[in-house]
Short mmCIF file of C-alpha atoms and ligand atoms in Angstrom, two decimals:
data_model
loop_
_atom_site.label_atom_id
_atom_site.label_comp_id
_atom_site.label_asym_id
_atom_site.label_seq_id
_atom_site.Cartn_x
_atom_site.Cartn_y
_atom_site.Cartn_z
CA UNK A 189 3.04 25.90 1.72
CA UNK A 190 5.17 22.48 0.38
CA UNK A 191 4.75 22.39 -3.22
CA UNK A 192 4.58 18.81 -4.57
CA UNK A 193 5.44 17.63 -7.78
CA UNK A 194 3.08 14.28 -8.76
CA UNK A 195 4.39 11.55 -11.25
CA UNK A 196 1.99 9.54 -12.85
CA UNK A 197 -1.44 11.00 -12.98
CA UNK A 198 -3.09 7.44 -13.44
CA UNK A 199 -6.25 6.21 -11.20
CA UNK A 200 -4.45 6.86 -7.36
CA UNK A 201 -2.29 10.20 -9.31
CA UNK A 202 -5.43 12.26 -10.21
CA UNK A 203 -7.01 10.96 -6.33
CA UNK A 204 -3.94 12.13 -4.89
CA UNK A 205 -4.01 15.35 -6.46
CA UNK A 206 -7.67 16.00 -5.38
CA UNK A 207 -7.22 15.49 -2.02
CA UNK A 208 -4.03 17.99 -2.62
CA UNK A 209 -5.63 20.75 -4.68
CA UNK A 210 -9.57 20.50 -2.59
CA UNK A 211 -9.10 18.57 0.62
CA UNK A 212 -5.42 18.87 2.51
CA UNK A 213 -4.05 21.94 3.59
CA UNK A 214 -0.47 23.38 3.69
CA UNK A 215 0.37 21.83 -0.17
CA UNK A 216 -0.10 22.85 -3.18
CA UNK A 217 0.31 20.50 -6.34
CA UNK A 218 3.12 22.60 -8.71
CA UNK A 219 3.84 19.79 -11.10
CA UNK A 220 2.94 16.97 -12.85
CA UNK A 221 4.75 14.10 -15.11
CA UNK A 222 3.41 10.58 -17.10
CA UNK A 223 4.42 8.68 -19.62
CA UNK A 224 1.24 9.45 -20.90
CA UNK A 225 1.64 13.04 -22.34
CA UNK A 226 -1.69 13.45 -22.76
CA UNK A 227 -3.59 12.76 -19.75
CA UNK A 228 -0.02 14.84 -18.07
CA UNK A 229 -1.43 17.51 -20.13
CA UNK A 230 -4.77 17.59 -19.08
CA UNK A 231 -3.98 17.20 -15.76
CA UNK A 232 -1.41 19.84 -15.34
CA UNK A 233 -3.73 22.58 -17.36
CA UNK A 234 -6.49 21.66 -14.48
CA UNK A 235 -4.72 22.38 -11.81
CA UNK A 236 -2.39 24.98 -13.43
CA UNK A 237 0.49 22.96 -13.02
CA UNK A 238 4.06 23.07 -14.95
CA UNK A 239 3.96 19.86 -16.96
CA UNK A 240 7.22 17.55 -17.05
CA UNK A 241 8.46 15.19 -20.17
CA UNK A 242 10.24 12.89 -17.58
CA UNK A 243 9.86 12.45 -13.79
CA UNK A 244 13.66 13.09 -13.68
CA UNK A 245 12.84 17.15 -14.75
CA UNK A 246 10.04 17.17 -12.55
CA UNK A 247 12.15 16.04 -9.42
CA UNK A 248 14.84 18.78 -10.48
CA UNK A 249 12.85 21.64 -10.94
CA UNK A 250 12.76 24.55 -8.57
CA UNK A 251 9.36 24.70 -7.90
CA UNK A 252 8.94 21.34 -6.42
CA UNK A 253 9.21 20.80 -2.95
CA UNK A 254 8.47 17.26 -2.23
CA UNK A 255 7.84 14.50 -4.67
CA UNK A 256 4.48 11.73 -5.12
CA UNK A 257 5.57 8.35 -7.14
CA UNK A 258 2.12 7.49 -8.18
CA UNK A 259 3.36 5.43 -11.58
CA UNK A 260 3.84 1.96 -11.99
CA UNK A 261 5.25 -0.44 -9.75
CA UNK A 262 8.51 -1.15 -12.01
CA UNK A 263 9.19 2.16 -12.23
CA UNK A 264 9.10 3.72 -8.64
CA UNK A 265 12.50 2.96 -7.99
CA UNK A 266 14.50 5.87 -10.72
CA UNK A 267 12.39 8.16 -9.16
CA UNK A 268 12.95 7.77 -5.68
CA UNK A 269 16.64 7.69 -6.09
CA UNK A 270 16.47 10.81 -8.24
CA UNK A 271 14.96 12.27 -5.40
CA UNK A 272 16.79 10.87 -2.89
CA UNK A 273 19.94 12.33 -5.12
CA UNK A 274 17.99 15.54 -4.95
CA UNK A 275 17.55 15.49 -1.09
CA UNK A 276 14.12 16.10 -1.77
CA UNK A 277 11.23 14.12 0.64
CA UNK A 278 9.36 11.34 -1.22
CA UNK A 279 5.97 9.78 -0.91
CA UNK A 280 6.31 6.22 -3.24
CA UNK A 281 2.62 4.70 -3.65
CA UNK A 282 2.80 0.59 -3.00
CA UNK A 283 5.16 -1.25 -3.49
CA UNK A 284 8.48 0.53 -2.69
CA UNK A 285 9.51 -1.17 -5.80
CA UNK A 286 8.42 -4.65 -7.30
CA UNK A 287 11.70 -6.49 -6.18
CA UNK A 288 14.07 -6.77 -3.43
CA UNK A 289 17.48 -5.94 -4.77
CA UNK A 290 15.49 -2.19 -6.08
CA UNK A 291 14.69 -1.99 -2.09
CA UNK A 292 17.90 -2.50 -1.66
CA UNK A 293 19.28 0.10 -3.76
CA UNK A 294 16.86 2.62 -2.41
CA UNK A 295 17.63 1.68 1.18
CA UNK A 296 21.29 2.55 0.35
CA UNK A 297 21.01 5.48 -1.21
CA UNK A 298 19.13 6.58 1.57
CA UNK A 299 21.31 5.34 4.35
CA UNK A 300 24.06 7.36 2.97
CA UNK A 301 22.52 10.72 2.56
CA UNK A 302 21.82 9.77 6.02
CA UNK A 303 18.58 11.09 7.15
CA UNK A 304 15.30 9.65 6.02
CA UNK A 305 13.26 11.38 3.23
CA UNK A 306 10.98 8.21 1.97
CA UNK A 307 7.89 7.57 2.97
CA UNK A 308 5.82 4.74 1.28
CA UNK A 309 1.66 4.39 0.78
CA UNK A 310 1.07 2.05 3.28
CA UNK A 311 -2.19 3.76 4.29
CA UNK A 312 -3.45 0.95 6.50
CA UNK A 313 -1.20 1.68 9.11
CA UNK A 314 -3.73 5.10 8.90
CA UNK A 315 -6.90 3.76 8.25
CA UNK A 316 -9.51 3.76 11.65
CA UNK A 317 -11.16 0.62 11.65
CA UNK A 318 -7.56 -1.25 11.48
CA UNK A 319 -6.19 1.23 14.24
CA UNK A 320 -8.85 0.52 16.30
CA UNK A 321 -8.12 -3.59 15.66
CA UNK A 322 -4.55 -2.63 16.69
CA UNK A 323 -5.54 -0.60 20.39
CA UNK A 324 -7.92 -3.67 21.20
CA UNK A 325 -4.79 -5.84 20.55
CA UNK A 326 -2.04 -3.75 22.36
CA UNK A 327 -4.57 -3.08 24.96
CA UNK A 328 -3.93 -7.10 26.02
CA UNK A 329 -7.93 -7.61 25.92
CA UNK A 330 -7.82 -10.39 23.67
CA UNK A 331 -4.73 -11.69 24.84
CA UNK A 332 -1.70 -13.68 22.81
CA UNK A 333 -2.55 -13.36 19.21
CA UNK A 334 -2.87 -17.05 17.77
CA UNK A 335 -4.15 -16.49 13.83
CA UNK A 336 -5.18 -13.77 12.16
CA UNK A 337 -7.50 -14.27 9.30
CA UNK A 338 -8.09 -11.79 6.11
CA UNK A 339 -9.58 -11.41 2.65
CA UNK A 340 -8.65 -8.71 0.32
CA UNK A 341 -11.35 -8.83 -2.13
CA UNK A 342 -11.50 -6.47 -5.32
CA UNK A 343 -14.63 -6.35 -7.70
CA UNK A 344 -12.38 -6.94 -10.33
CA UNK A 345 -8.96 -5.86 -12.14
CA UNK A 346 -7.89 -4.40 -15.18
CA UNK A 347 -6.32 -6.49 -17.82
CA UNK A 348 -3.17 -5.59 -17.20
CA UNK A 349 -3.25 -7.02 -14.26
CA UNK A 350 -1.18 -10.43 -14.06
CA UNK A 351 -0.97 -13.50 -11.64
CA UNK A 352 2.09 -12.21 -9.35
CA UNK A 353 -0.20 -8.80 -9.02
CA UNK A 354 -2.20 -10.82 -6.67
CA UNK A 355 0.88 -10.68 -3.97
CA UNK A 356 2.84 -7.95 -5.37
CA UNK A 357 0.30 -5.35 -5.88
CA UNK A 358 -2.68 -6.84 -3.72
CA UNK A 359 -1.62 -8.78 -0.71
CA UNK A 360 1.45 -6.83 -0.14
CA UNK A 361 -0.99 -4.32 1.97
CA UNK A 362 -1.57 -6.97 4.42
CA UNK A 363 1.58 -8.12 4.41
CA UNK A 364 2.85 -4.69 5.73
CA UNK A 365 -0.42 -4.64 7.75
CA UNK A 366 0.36 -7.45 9.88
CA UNK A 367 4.16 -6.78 10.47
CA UNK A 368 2.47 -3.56 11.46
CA UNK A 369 -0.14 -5.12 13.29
CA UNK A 370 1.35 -7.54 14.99
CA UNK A 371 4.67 -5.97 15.60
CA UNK A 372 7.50 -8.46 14.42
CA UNK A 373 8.48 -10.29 10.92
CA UNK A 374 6.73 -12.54 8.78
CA UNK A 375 9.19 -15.35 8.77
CA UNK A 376 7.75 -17.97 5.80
CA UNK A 377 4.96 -18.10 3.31
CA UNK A 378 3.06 -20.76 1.79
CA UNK A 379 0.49 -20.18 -1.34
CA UNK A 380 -2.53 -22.65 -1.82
CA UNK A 381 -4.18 -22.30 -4.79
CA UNK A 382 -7.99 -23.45 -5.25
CA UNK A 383 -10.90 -23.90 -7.81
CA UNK A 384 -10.49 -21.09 -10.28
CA UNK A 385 -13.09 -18.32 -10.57
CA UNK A 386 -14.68 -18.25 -13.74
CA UNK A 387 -14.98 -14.36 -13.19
CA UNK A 388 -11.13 -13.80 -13.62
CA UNK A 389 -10.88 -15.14 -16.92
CA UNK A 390 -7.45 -16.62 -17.40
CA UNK A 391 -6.21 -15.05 -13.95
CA UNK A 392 -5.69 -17.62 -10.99
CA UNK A 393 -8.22 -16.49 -8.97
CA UNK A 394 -8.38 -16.52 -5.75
CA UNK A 395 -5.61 -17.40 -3.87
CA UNK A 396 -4.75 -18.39 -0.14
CA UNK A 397 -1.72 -17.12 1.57
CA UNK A 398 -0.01 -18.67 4.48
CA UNK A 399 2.10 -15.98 6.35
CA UNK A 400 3.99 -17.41 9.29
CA UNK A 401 5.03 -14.53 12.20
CA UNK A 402 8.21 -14.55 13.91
CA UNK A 403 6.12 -15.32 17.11
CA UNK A 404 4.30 -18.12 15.83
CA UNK A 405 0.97 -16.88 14.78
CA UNK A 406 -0.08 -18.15 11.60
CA UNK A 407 -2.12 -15.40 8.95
CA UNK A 408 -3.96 -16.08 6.31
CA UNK A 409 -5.07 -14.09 3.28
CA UNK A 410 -7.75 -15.44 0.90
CA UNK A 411 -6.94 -13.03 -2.29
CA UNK A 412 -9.87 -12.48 -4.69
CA UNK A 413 -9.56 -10.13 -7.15
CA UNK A 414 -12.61 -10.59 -9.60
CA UNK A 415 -15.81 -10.82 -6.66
CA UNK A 416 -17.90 -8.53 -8.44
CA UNK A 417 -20.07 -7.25 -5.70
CA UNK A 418 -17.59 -4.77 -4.71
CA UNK A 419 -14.60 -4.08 -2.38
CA UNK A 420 -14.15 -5.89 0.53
CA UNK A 421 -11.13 -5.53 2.99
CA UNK A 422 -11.55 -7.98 6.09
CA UNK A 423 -9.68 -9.09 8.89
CA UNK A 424 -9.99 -10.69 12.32
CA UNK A 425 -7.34 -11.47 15.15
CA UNK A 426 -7.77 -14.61 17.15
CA UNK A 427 -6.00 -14.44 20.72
CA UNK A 428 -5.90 -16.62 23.39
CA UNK A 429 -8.65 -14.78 24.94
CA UNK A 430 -10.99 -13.13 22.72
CA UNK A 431 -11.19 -12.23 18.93
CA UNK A 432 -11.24 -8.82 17.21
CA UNK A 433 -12.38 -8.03 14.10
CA UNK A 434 -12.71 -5.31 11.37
CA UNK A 435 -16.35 -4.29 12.07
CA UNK A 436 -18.53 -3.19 9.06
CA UNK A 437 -18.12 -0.12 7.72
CA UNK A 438 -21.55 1.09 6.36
CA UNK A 439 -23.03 4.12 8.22
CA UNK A 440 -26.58 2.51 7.17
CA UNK A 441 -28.68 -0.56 7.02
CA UNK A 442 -31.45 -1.07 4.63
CA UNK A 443 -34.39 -2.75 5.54
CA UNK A 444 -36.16 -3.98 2.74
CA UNK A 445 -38.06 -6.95 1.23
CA UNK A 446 -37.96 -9.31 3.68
CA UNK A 447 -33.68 -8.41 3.99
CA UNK A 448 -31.33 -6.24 5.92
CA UNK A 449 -29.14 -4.73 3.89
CA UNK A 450 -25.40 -2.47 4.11
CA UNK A 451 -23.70 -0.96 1.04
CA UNK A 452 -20.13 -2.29 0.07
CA UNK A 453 -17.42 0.27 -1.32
CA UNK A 454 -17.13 0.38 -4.73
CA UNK A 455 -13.29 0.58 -4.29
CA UNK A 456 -10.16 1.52 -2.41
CA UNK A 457 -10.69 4.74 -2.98
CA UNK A 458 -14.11 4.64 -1.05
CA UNK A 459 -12.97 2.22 1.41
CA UNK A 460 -9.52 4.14 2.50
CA UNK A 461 -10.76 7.72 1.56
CA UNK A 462 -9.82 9.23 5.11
CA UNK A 463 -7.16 6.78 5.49
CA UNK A 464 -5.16 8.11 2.39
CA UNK A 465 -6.19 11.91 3.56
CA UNK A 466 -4.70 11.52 6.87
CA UNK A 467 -1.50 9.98 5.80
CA UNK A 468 -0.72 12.51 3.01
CA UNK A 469 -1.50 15.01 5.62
CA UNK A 470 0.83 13.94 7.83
CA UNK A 471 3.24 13.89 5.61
CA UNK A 472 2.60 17.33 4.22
CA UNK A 473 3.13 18.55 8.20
CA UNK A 474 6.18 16.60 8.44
CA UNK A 475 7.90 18.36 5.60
CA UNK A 476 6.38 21.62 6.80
CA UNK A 477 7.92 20.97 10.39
CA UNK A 478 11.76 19.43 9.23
CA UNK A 479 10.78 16.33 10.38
CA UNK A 480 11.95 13.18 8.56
CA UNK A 481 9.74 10.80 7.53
CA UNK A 482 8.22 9.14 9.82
CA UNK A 483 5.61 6.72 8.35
CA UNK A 484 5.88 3.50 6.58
CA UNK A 485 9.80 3.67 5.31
CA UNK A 486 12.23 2.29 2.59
CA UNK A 487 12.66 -0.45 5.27
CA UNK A 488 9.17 -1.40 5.63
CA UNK A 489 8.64 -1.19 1.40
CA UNK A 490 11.97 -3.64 1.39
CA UNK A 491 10.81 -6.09 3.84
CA UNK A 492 7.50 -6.03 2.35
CA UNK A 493 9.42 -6.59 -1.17
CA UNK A 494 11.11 -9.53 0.35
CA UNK A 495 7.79 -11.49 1.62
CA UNK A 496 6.10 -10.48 -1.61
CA UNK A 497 9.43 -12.46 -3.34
CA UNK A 498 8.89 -15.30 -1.23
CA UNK A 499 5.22 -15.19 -2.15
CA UNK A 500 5.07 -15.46 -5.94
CA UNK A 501 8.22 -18.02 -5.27
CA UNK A 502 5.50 -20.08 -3.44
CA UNK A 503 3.11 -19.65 -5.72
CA UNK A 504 5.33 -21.08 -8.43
CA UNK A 505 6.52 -23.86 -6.54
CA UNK A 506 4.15 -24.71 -4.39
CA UNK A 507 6.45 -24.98 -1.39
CA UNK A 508 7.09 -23.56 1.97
CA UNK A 509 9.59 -20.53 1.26
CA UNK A 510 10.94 -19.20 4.27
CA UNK A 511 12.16 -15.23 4.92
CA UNK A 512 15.26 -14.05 5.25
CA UNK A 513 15.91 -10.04 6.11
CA UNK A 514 19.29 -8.41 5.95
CA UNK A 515 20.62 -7.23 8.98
CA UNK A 516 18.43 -3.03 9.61
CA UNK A 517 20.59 -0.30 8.99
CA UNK A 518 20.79 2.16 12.29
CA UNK A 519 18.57 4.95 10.21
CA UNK A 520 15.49 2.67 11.01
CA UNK A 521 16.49 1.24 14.20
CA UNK A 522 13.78 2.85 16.24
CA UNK A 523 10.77 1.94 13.82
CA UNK A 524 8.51 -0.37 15.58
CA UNK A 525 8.81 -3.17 13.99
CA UNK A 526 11.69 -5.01 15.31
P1 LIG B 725 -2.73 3.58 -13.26
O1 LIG B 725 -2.37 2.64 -14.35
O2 LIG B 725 -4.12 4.11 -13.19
O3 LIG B 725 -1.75 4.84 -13.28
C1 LIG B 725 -0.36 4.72 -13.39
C2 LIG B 725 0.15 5.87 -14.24
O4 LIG B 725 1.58 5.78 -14.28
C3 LIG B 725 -0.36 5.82 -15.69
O5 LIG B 725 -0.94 7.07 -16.03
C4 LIG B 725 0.91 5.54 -16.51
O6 LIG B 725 0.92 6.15 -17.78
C5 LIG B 725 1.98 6.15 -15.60
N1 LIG B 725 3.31 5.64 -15.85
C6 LIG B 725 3.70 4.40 -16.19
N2 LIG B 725 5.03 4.33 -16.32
C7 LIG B 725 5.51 5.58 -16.04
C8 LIG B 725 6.79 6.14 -15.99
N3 LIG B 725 7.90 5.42 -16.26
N4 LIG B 725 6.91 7.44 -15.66
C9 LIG B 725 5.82 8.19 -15.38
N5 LIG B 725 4.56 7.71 -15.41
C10 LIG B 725 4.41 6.41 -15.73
O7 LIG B 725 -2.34 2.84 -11.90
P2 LIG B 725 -2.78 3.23 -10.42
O8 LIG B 725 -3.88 2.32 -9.99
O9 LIG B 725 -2.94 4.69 -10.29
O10 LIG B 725 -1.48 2.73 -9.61
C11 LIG B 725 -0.29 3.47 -9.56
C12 LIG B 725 0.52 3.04 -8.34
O11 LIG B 725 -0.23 3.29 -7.17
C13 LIG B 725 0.89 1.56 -8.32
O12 LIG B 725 2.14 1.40 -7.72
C14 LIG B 725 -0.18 0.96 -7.43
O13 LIG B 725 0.24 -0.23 -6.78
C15 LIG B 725 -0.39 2.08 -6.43
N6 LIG B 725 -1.76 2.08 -5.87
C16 LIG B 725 -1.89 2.13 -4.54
C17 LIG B 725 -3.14 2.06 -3.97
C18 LIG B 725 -3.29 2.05 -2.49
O14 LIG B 725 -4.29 1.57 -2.02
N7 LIG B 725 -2.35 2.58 -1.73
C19 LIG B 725 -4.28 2.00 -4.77
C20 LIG B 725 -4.10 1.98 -6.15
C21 LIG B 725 -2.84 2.03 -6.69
C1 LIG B 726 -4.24 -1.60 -5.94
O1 LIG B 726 -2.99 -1.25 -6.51
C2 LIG B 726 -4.25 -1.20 -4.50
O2 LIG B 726 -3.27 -0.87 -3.90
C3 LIG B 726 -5.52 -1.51 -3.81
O3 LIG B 726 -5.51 -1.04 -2.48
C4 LIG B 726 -5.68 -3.03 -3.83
O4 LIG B 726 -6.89 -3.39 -3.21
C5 LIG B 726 -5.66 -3.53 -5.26
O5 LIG B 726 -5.75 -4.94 -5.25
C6 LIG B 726 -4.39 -3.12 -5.97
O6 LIG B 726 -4.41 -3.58 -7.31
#
């Protein structure tokens, strides 16, 4: 049994620990921290959990196996390097950390303890609809891929939610997706920002983002983050011989008045439901086995950091801002992405 200590028992927190306490097997939630005491509270007596002031005494106590970052962007990075310190596995929700020089950090604490104990909540890479995209790709069917277009669309956001969000908290999933995807590095990004939805209130919304790959295929990702009718995660590959696309998802079709009909998700928690319980239990086996991490790691999160940079630089500038990685450190040389 792995016991897991959770910090931040927000929105994806509380999720996470459901799919923990009534879903996965092999873990067992033993603690739980926020910088909301309250909710913490309630939380923790739920589940019968210890309940932690700071994430720092949660990551040090005893009882805690393995530790899930499930606060706020800004403030995964303290807690992965406490656990890093600690030598104890993490799981960091998206982003790794909101810039590039907190990557960085992260990547060298971990480089020197010398094994890899990060994993971060990339749960594309798990989800089946974009696996199955990948096989038809790999599989050669569709041949060279040329463009790949997406749209990230959210039914809305909540107010705290500013304009970088829209590539630091929102389109950084397909910006690991298609490094993932498509195998190599996103090498510039462009942002082009249209007509303003009067849904988002002040918010630029949406926006269009140019990724170009290493290879030179060309992705695009129309961001929308106030649509209304619901969540909806779309993306199609366009190869020299064939396309491929994310098929819909609904399990039914309503016939009705005169119009055929499929339900949308509500949410990412609808939409990725199996995604997210298949790559916590993964990682839940891995610790169980001694295996180091071996999902989406402090290098992906940095190089994901470093597009996402580039990004809201091109959204404030309007130009063409090309991508520069630092050379990979040996402990992720054999990671797929090259
Ligand atoms: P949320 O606001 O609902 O919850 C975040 C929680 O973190 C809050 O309870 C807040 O009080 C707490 N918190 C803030 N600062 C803290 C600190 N210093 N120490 C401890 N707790 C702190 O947000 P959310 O939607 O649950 O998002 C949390 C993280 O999960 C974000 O990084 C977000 O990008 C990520 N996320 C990932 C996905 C996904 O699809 N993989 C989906 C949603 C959120
Ligand atoms: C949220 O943090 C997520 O990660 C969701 O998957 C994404 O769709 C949403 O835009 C983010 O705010």
């Amino acid at each position: 049994m792995i016991n897991v200590g959770v910090i931040g028992t927000g929105m994806i927190g509380q999720d996470h620990i459901r799919r923990m306490t009534t879903v996965l097997s092999g873990v067992k939630v033993t603690a739980v921290s926020d910088v909301d005491a309250a909710t913490a509270r309630t939380v923790g007596e739920r589940i019968g959990a210890a309940v932690h002031t700071t994430g720092q005494e949660l990551v040090a106590d005893p009882s805690v196996d393995a530790v899930l970052v499930c606060s706020w962007g800004p403030t995964h990075e303290q807690y992965v390097l406490a656990a890093i310190a600690a030598g104890k596995p993490v799981f960091c929700e998206k982003p790794l950390a909101t810039t590039t020089e907190a990557c960085r950090r992260i990547i060298e604490a971990e480089t020197a303890y010398g094994s890899r104990l990060v994993q971060v909540g990339y749960m594309r890479r798990y989800d089946n609809a974009y696996r199955a995209l990948k096989a038809v790709l790999d599989s050669g069917q569709i041949g060279t891929p040329l463009l790949m277009h997406c749209a990230h669309r959210n039914p809305s956001v909540p107010p705290v939610y500013e304009k970088d969000m829209a590539i630091t908290d929102t389109a950084v999933h397909e910006i690991d997706m298609v490094r993932w995807m498509l195998g190599e590095e996103i090498t510039a990004v462009r942002v082009l920002v249209p007509k303003r939805s009067r849904n988002g209130g002040a918010l630029q919304d949406p926006l269009f983002l140019l990724m170009e790959m290493a290879g030179g295929a060309i992705v695009d990702v129309e961001i929308s983050v106030n649509i209304r009718y619901g969540y909806d995660i779309r993306g199609e590959i366009v190869g020299e011989d064939g396309t491929a696309a994310l098929g819909e998802l609904s399990p039914i079709l309503v016939r009705r008045a005169g119009q055929v009909a499929t339900p949308v998700p509500a949410d990412w928690r609808e939409r990725f439901l199996r995604a997210y319980d298949i790559e916590l239990q993964e990682w839940i086996d891995g610790i169980a086995a001694e295996i180091p991490a071996s999902g989406p790691s402090s290098w992906d999160g940095y190089a994901a950091a470093v597009v996402s940079d580039a990004g809201v630089s091109a959204l404030h500038t309007g130009q063409r801002v090309p991508v520069a990685l630092m050379d990979k450190p040996k402990l992720y040389a054999a990671e797929v992405i090259a």
